[in-house]
mmCIF file of C-alpha atoms in Angstrom:
data_model
loop_
_atom_site.group_PDB
_atom_site.id
_atom_site.type_symbol
_atom_site.label_atom_id
_atom_site.label_comp_id
_atom_site.label_asym_id
_atom_site.label_seq_id
_atom_site.Cartn_x
_atom_site.Cartn_y
_atom_site.Cartn_z
ATOM 1 C CA UNK A 1 0.004 0.001 -0.001
ATOM 2 C CA UNK A 2 1.190 3.493 -0.777
ATOM 3 C CA UNK A 3 2.850 5.109 2.254
ATOM 4 C CA UNK A 4 0.544 8.121 1.971
ATOM 5 C CA UNK A 5 -2.678 6.115 1.840
ATOM 6 C CA UNK A 6 -4.893 6.536 4.889
ATOM 7 C CA UNK A 7 -7.774 4.209 3.977
ATOM 8 C CA UNK A 8 -8.577 1.434 1.509
ATOM 9 C CA UNK A 9 -12.230 2.510 1.303
ATOM 10 C CA UNK A 10 -12.711 5.602 -0.888
ATOM 11 C CA UNK A 11 -9.030 6.528 -0.406
ATOM 12 C CA UNK A 12 -9.295 9.635 -2.591
ATOM 13 C CA UNK A 13 -12.085 11.120 -0.462
ATOM 14 C CA UNK A 14 -14.616 11.311 -3.275
ATOM 15 C CA UNK A 15 -18.089 12.749 -2.647
ATOM 16 C CA UNK A 16 -20.059 10.319 -0.473
ATOM 17 C CA UNK A 17 -23.237 12.412 -0.724
ATOM 18 C CA UNK A 18 -23.246 12.751 -4.525
ATOM 19 C CA UNK A 19 -26.684 13.566 -5.943
ATOM 20 C CA UNK A 20 -25.797 13.919 -9.614
ATOM 21 C CA UNK A 21 -28.154 11.100 -10.677
ATOM 22 C CA UNK A 22 -31.490 11.732 -8.890
ATOM 23 C CA UNK A 23 -33.059 8.427 -9.945
ATOM 24 C CA UNK A 24 -30.143 6.474 -8.474
ATOM 25 C CA UNK A 25 -29.931 8.490 -5.254
ATOM 26 C CA UNK A 26 -33.347 7.505 -3.965
ATOM 27 C CA UNK A 27 -32.954 3.683 -3.954
ATOM 28 C CA UNK A 28 -29.285 3.519 -2.956
ATOM 29 C CA UNK A 29 -28.051 2.763 0.552
ATOM 30 C CA UNK A 30 -24.768 4.588 -0.024
ATOM 31 C CA UNK A 31 -22.316 5.738 -2.687
ATOM 32 C CA UNK A 32 -19.787 2.981 -3.413
ATOM 33 C CA UNK A 33 -16.487 4.505 -4.500
ATOM 34 C CA UNK A 34 -13.258 2.634 -5.206
ATOM 35 C CA UNK A 35 -11.473 0.382 -2.729
ATOM 36 C CA UNK A 36 -7.894 -0.830 -2.515
ATOM 37 C CA UNK A 37 -4.255 0.091 -2.988
ATOM 38 C CA UNK A 38 -3.754 3.551 -4.507
ATOM 39 C CA UNK A 39 -0.307 2.481 -5.760
ATOM 40 C CA UNK A 40 -1.722 -0.555 -7.568
ATOM 41 C CA UNK A 41 -0.568 -1.863 -10.910
ATOM 42 C CA UNK A 42 -3.914 -3.645 -11.423
ATOM 43 C CA UNK A 43 -7.293 -1.895 -11.547
ATOM 44 C CA UNK A 44 -10.568 -3.830 -11.864
ATOM 45 C CA UNK A 45 -13.704 -2.039 -13.085
ATOM 46 C CA UNK A 46 -17.255 -3.376 -12.792
ATOM 47 C CA UNK A 47 -20.587 -1.947 -13.927
ATOM 48 C CA UNK A 48 -22.399 -1.035 -10.680
ATOM 49 C CA UNK A 49 -22.532 -1.967 -6.981
ATOM 50 C CA UNK A 50 -23.966 -5.369 -6.099
ATOM 51 C CA UNK A 51 -26.666 -5.517 -3.414
ATOM 52 C CA UNK A 52 -24.093 -6.310 -0.740
ATOM 53 C CA UNK A 53 -21.674 -3.682 -2.003
ATOM 54 C CA UNK A 54 -24.503 -1.166 -1.686
ATOM 55 C CA UNK A 55 -25.015 -2.266 1.918
ATOM 56 C CA UNK A 56 -21.334 -2.430 2.949
ATOM 57 C CA UNK A 57 -19.741 0.193 0.696
ATOM 58 C CA UNK A 58 -17.057 -1.983 -0.967
ATOM 59 C CA UNK A 59 -17.141 -2.945 -4.687
ATOM 60 C CA UNK A 60 -17.679 -6.518 -5.843
ATOM 61 C CA UNK A 61 -18.914 -7.947 -2.532
ATOM 62 C CA UNK A 62 -21.689 -10.501 -2.924
ATOM 63 C CA UNK A 63 -24.513 -11.677 -0.720
ATOM 64 C CA UNK A 64 -23.554 -14.668 1.371
ATOM 65 C CA UNK A 65 -22.614 -15.910 4.853
ATOM 66 C CA UNK A 66 -19.801 -14.167 6.669
ATOM 67 C CA UNK A 67 -19.156 -16.503 9.619
ATOM 68 C CA UNK A 68 -16.141 -18.044 7.902
ATOM 69 C CA UNK A 69 -13.049 -16.155 6.665
ATOM 70 C CA UNK A 70 -13.615 -14.933 3.133
ATOM 71 C CA UNK A 71 -17.216 -16.122 2.894
ATOM 72 C CA UNK A 72 -19.584 -13.663 1.251
ATOM 73 C CA UNK A 73 -16.772 -11.779 -0.481
ATOM 74 C CA UNK A 74 -17.705 -13.024 -3.916
ATOM 75 C CA UNK A 75 -16.089 -14.699 -6.871
ATOM 76 C CA UNK A 76 -13.778 -11.861 -7.819
ATOM 77 C CA UNK A 77 -12.158 -11.896 -4.376
ATOM 78 C CA UNK A 78 -11.570 -15.646 -4.646
ATOM 79 C CA UNK A 79 -9.803 -15.000 -7.949
ATOM 80 C CA UNK A 80 -7.730 -12.253 -6.313
ATOM 81 C CA UNK A 81 -6.821 -14.636 -3.491
ATOM 82 C CA UNK A 82 -5.538 -17.172 -6.005
ATOM 83 C CA UNK A 83 -3.380 -14.436 -7.515
ATOM 84 C CA UNK A 84 -1.984 -13.402 -4.147
ATOM 85 C CA UNK A 85 -3.639 -9.971 -4.380
ATOM 86 C CA UNK A 86 -6.092 -10.520 -1.510
ATOM 87 C CA UNK A 87 -5.301 -12.066 1.873
ATOM 88 C CA UNK A 88 -7.044 -15.437 2.199
ATOM 89 C CA UNK A 89 -8.244 -14.747 5.749
ATOM 90 C CA UNK A 90 -9.619 -11.289 4.990
ATOM 91 C CA UNK A 91 -12.645 -9.924 6.797
ATOM 92 C CA UNK A 92 -15.441 -9.972 4.181
ATOM 93 C CA UNK A 93 -16.338 -6.402 5.081
ATOM 94 C CA UNK A 94 -12.728 -5.152 4.981
ATOM 95 C CA UNK A 95 -10.749 -7.203 2.437
ATOM 96 C CA UNK A 96 -6.952 -6.917 2.613
ATOM 97 C CA UNK A 97 -5.769 -6.069 -0.893
ATOM 98 C CA UNK A 98 -2.253 -5.530 -2.224
ATOM 99 C CA UNK A 99 -1.315 -4.057 -5.619
ATOM 100 C CA UNK A 100 -4.946 -4.020 -6.750
ATOM 101 C CA UNK A 101 -7.713 -1.417 -6.780
ATOM 102 C CA UNK A 102 -11.421 -2.120 -7.354
ATOM 103 C CA UNK A 103 -13.925 0.359 -8.722
ATOM 104 C CA UNK A 104 -17.103 0.787 -10.764
ATOM 105 C CA UNK A 105 -18.592 2.633 -13.720
ATOM 106 C CA UNK A 106 -21.440 3.872 -11.512
ATOM 107 C CA UNK A 107 -21.315 4.300 -7.745
ATOM 108 C CA UNK A 108 -25.003 3.925 -6.833
ATOM 109 C CA UNK A 109 -27.410 1.006 -7.140
ATOM 110 C CA UNK A 110 -30.997 0.797 -8.290
ATOM 111 C CA UNK A 111 -32.064 -2.775 -7.423
ATOM 112 C CA UNK A 112 -34.559 -2.840 -10.282
ATOM 113 C CA UNK A 113 -32.344 -1.933 -13.234
ATOM 114 C CA UNK A 114 -28.794 -1.401 -14.522
ATOM 115 C CA UNK A 115 -27.519 2.158 -14.962
ATOM 116 C CA UNK A 116 -28.433 4.121 -18.058
ATOM 117 C CA UNK A 117 -25.831 5.397 -20.493
ATOM 118 C CA UNK A 118 -26.462 8.909 -19.193
ATOM 119 C CA UNK A 119 -25.815 7.795 -15.604
ATOM 120 C CA UNK A 120 -22.540 6.164 -16.616
ATOM 121 C CA UNK A 121 -21.467 9.370 -18.362
ATOM 122 C CA UNK A 122 -22.445 11.422 -15.309
ATOM 123 C CA UNK A 123 -20.337 9.173 -13.058
ATOM 124 C CA UNK A 124 -17.396 9.063 -15.473
ATOM 125 C CA UNK A 125 -15.362 11.845 -13.800
ATOM 126 C CA UNK A 126 -14.969 9.694 -10.659
ATOM 127 C CA UNK A 127 -13.574 6.775 -12.683
ATOM 128 C CA UNK A 128 -11.350 8.975 -14.800
ATOM 129 C CA UNK A 129 -9.934 10.623 -11.673
ATOM 130 C CA UNK A 130 -9.119 7.222 -10.139
ATOM 131 C CA UNK A 131 -7.427 6.026 -13.334
ATOM 132 C CA UNK A 132 -5.409 9.232 -13.531
ATOM 133 C CA UNK A 133 -4.315 9.153 -9.878
ATOM 134 C CA UNK A 134 -3.559 5.436 -9.732
ATOM 135 C CA UNK A 135 -2.008 5.300 -13.209
ATOM 136 C CA UNK A 136 -2.367 1.503 -13.424
ATOM 137 C CA UNK A 137 -0.401 -0.775 -15.688
ATOM 138 C CA UNK A 138 -3.335 -3.111 -16.374
ATOM 139 C CA UNK A 139 -7.085 -2.469 -16.295
ATOM 140 C CA UNK A 140 -9.476 -5.398 -15.984
ATOM 141 C CA UNK A 141 -12.965 -4.578 -17.285
ATOM 142 C CA UNK A 142 -15.326 -7.022 -15.569
ATOM 143 C CA UNK A 143 -18.348 -7.759 -17.751
ATOM 144 C CA UNK A 144 -19.571 -6.466 -21.099
ATOM 145 C CA UNK A 145 -20.632 -2.995 -19.967
ATOM 146 C CA UNK A 146 -17.245 -2.234 -18.435
ATOM 147 C CA UNK A 147 -15.415 -3.598 -21.468
ATOM 148 C CA UNK A 148 -17.492 -1.439 -23.818
ATOM 149 C CA UNK A 149 -16.986 1.731 -21.788
ATOM 150 C CA UNK A 150 -13.297 1.273 -20.970
ATOM 151 C CA UNK A 151 -12.413 -0.153 -24.369
ATOM 152 C CA UNK A 152 -14.129 2.628 -26.272
ATOM 153 C CA UNK A 153 -12.472 5.324 -24.166
ATOM 154 C CA UNK A 154 -8.963 3.930 -23.833
ATOM 155 C CA UNK A 155 -8.279 1.757 -26.887
ATOM 156 C CA UNK A 156 -8.569 2.043 -30.655
ATOM 157 C CA UNK A 157 -10.737 -1.089 -30.877
ATOM 158 C CA UNK A 158 -14.161 -0.417 -32.388
ATOM 159 C CA UNK A 159 -17.068 -0.717 -29.962
ATOM 160 C CA UNK A 160 -18.709 -3.404 -32.132
ATOM 161 C CA UNK A 161 -15.582 -5.534 -31.797
ATOM 162 C CA UNK A 162 -15.461 -5.391 -27.999
ATOM 163 C CA UNK A 163 -17.187 -8.664 -27.138
ATOM 164 C CA UNK A 164 -16.561 -9.978 -23.616
ATOM 165 C CA UNK A 165 -16.977 -13.617 -24.670
ATOM 166 C CA UNK A 166 -14.273 -13.158 -27.304
ATOM 167 C CA UNK A 167 -11.869 -11.027 -25.271
ATOM 168 C CA UNK A 168 -12.130 -12.839 -21.933
ATOM 169 C CA UNK A 169 -8.622 -13.970 -20.900
ATOM 170 C CA UNK A 170 -6.907 -11.966 -23.645
ATOM 171 C CA UNK A 171 -4.922 -8.722 -23.703
ATOM 172 C CA UNK A 172 -5.998 -5.574 -25.566
ATOM 173 C CA UNK A 173 -3.441 -2.819 -26.017
ATOM 174 C CA UNK A 174 -4.663 0.443 -24.522
ATOM 175 C CA UNK A 175 -3.435 4.019 -24.337
ATOM 176 C CA UNK A 176 -0.817 3.870 -21.596
ATOM 177 C CA UNK A 177 -1.849 0.494 -20.216
ATOM 178 C CA UNK A 178 -3.275 -2.854 -21.267
ATOM 179 C CA UNK A 179 -6.786 -4.253 -20.827
ATOM 180 C CA UNK A 180 -7.402 -7.847 -19.731
ATOM 181 C CA UNK A 181 -11.181 -8.349 -19.929
ATOM 182 C CA UNK A 182 -13.008 -10.756 -17.636
ATOM 183 C CA UNK A 183 -16.487 -12.253 -17.774
ATOM 184 C CA UNK A 184 -18.605 -11.598 -14.706
ATOM 185 C CA UNK A 185 -17.227 -14.098 -12.150
ATOM 186 C CA UNK A 186 -20.680 -15.505 -11.377
ATOM 187 C CA UNK A 187 -21.202 -16.372 -15.057
ATOM 188 C CA UNK A 188 -17.811 -18.027 -15.636
ATOM 189 C CA UNK A 189 -17.340 -21.749 -16.027
ATOM 190 C CA UNK A 190 -14.416 -23.318 -14.180
ATOM 191 C CA UNK A 191 -12.586 -23.564 -17.502
ATOM 192 C CA UNK A 192 -13.110 -19.849 -18.193
ATOM 193 C CA UNK A 193 -11.878 -18.910 -14.739
ATOM 194 C CA UNK A 194 -8.798 -21.110 -15.143
ATOM 195 C CA UNK A 195 -8.088 -19.657 -18.585
ATOM 196 C CA UNK A 196 -8.255 -16.109 -17.227
ATOM 197 C CA UNK A 197 -6.056 -16.943 -14.245
ATOM 198 C CA UNK A 198 -3.409 -18.597 -16.417
ATOM 199 C CA UNK A 199 -3.355 -15.627 -18.802
ATOM 200 C CA UNK A 200 -3.101 -13.116 -15.955
ATOM 201 C CA UNK A 201 -0.401 -15.092 -14.115
ATOM 202 C CA UNK A 202 1.657 -15.135 -17.318
ATOM 203 C CA UNK A 203 1.164 -11.388 -17.597
ATOM 204 C CA UNK A 204 2.194 -10.819 -13.966
ATOM 205 C CA UNK A 205 5.338 -12.857 -14.581
ATOM 206 C CA UNK A 206 6.260 -10.747 -17.609
ATOM 207 C CA UNK A 207 7.967 -7.368 -17.571
ATOM 208 C CA UNK A 208 4.617 -5.611 -17.899
ATOM 209 C CA UNK A 209 5.971 -2.369 -16.389
ATOM 210 C CA UNK A 210 8.723 -1.966 -18.976
ATOM 211 C CA UNK A 211 6.932 0.447 -21.293
ATOM 212 C CA UNK A 212 6.266 2.954 -18.495
ATOM 213 C CA UNK A 213 9.589 2.665 -16.706
ATOM 214 C CA UNK A 214 8.062 1.800 -13.359
ATOM 215 C CA UNK A 215 10.053 -1.340 -12.533
ATOM 216 C CA UNK A 216 11.257 0.197 -9.285
ATOM 217 C CA UNK A 217 7.889 1.134 -7.855
#
């Protein structure tokens, strides 16, 4: 964790009372900003808070029991544990992350519907600020909506060619970093999860920082 970081939850102190999207403000429990290591090489981006993330305030948490270490954290956290980016005995409501930051396209949840395109655009400055301040080496768009938004903004790949089923467990060259798309963890088969893990482990073992001269960070 960066020596100057005071908190893993909303470490950049973004607006926790944001009311920019009136139709999302009413049903939400809270604004769910990013969570994790502000000096991370790896940044994961999902579409919107899950029901449990809305209740707890941490991205990518899922509903489930929490009487055992790690239970209720969700499939993405299990993947991060296998990569050594999340402590295996983490508290489900305060995961211990290293070299990874988790965030979302939209920070508020309507339980009845996904966010509109306008709501994603309205929330975009939060995401852009996190990307700028973290300056990651690799961005992982989780799910089709995140791949479309991130890929359209940060790569030269045409939007019609950004298919999550096709690009899962592959690398797309971006502007200043690379994208490694991932299917929603809950929808992955074991084979798809294993394929993504193997691809990402190979990437972690490579000199992925070389182009930005950050080997010493």
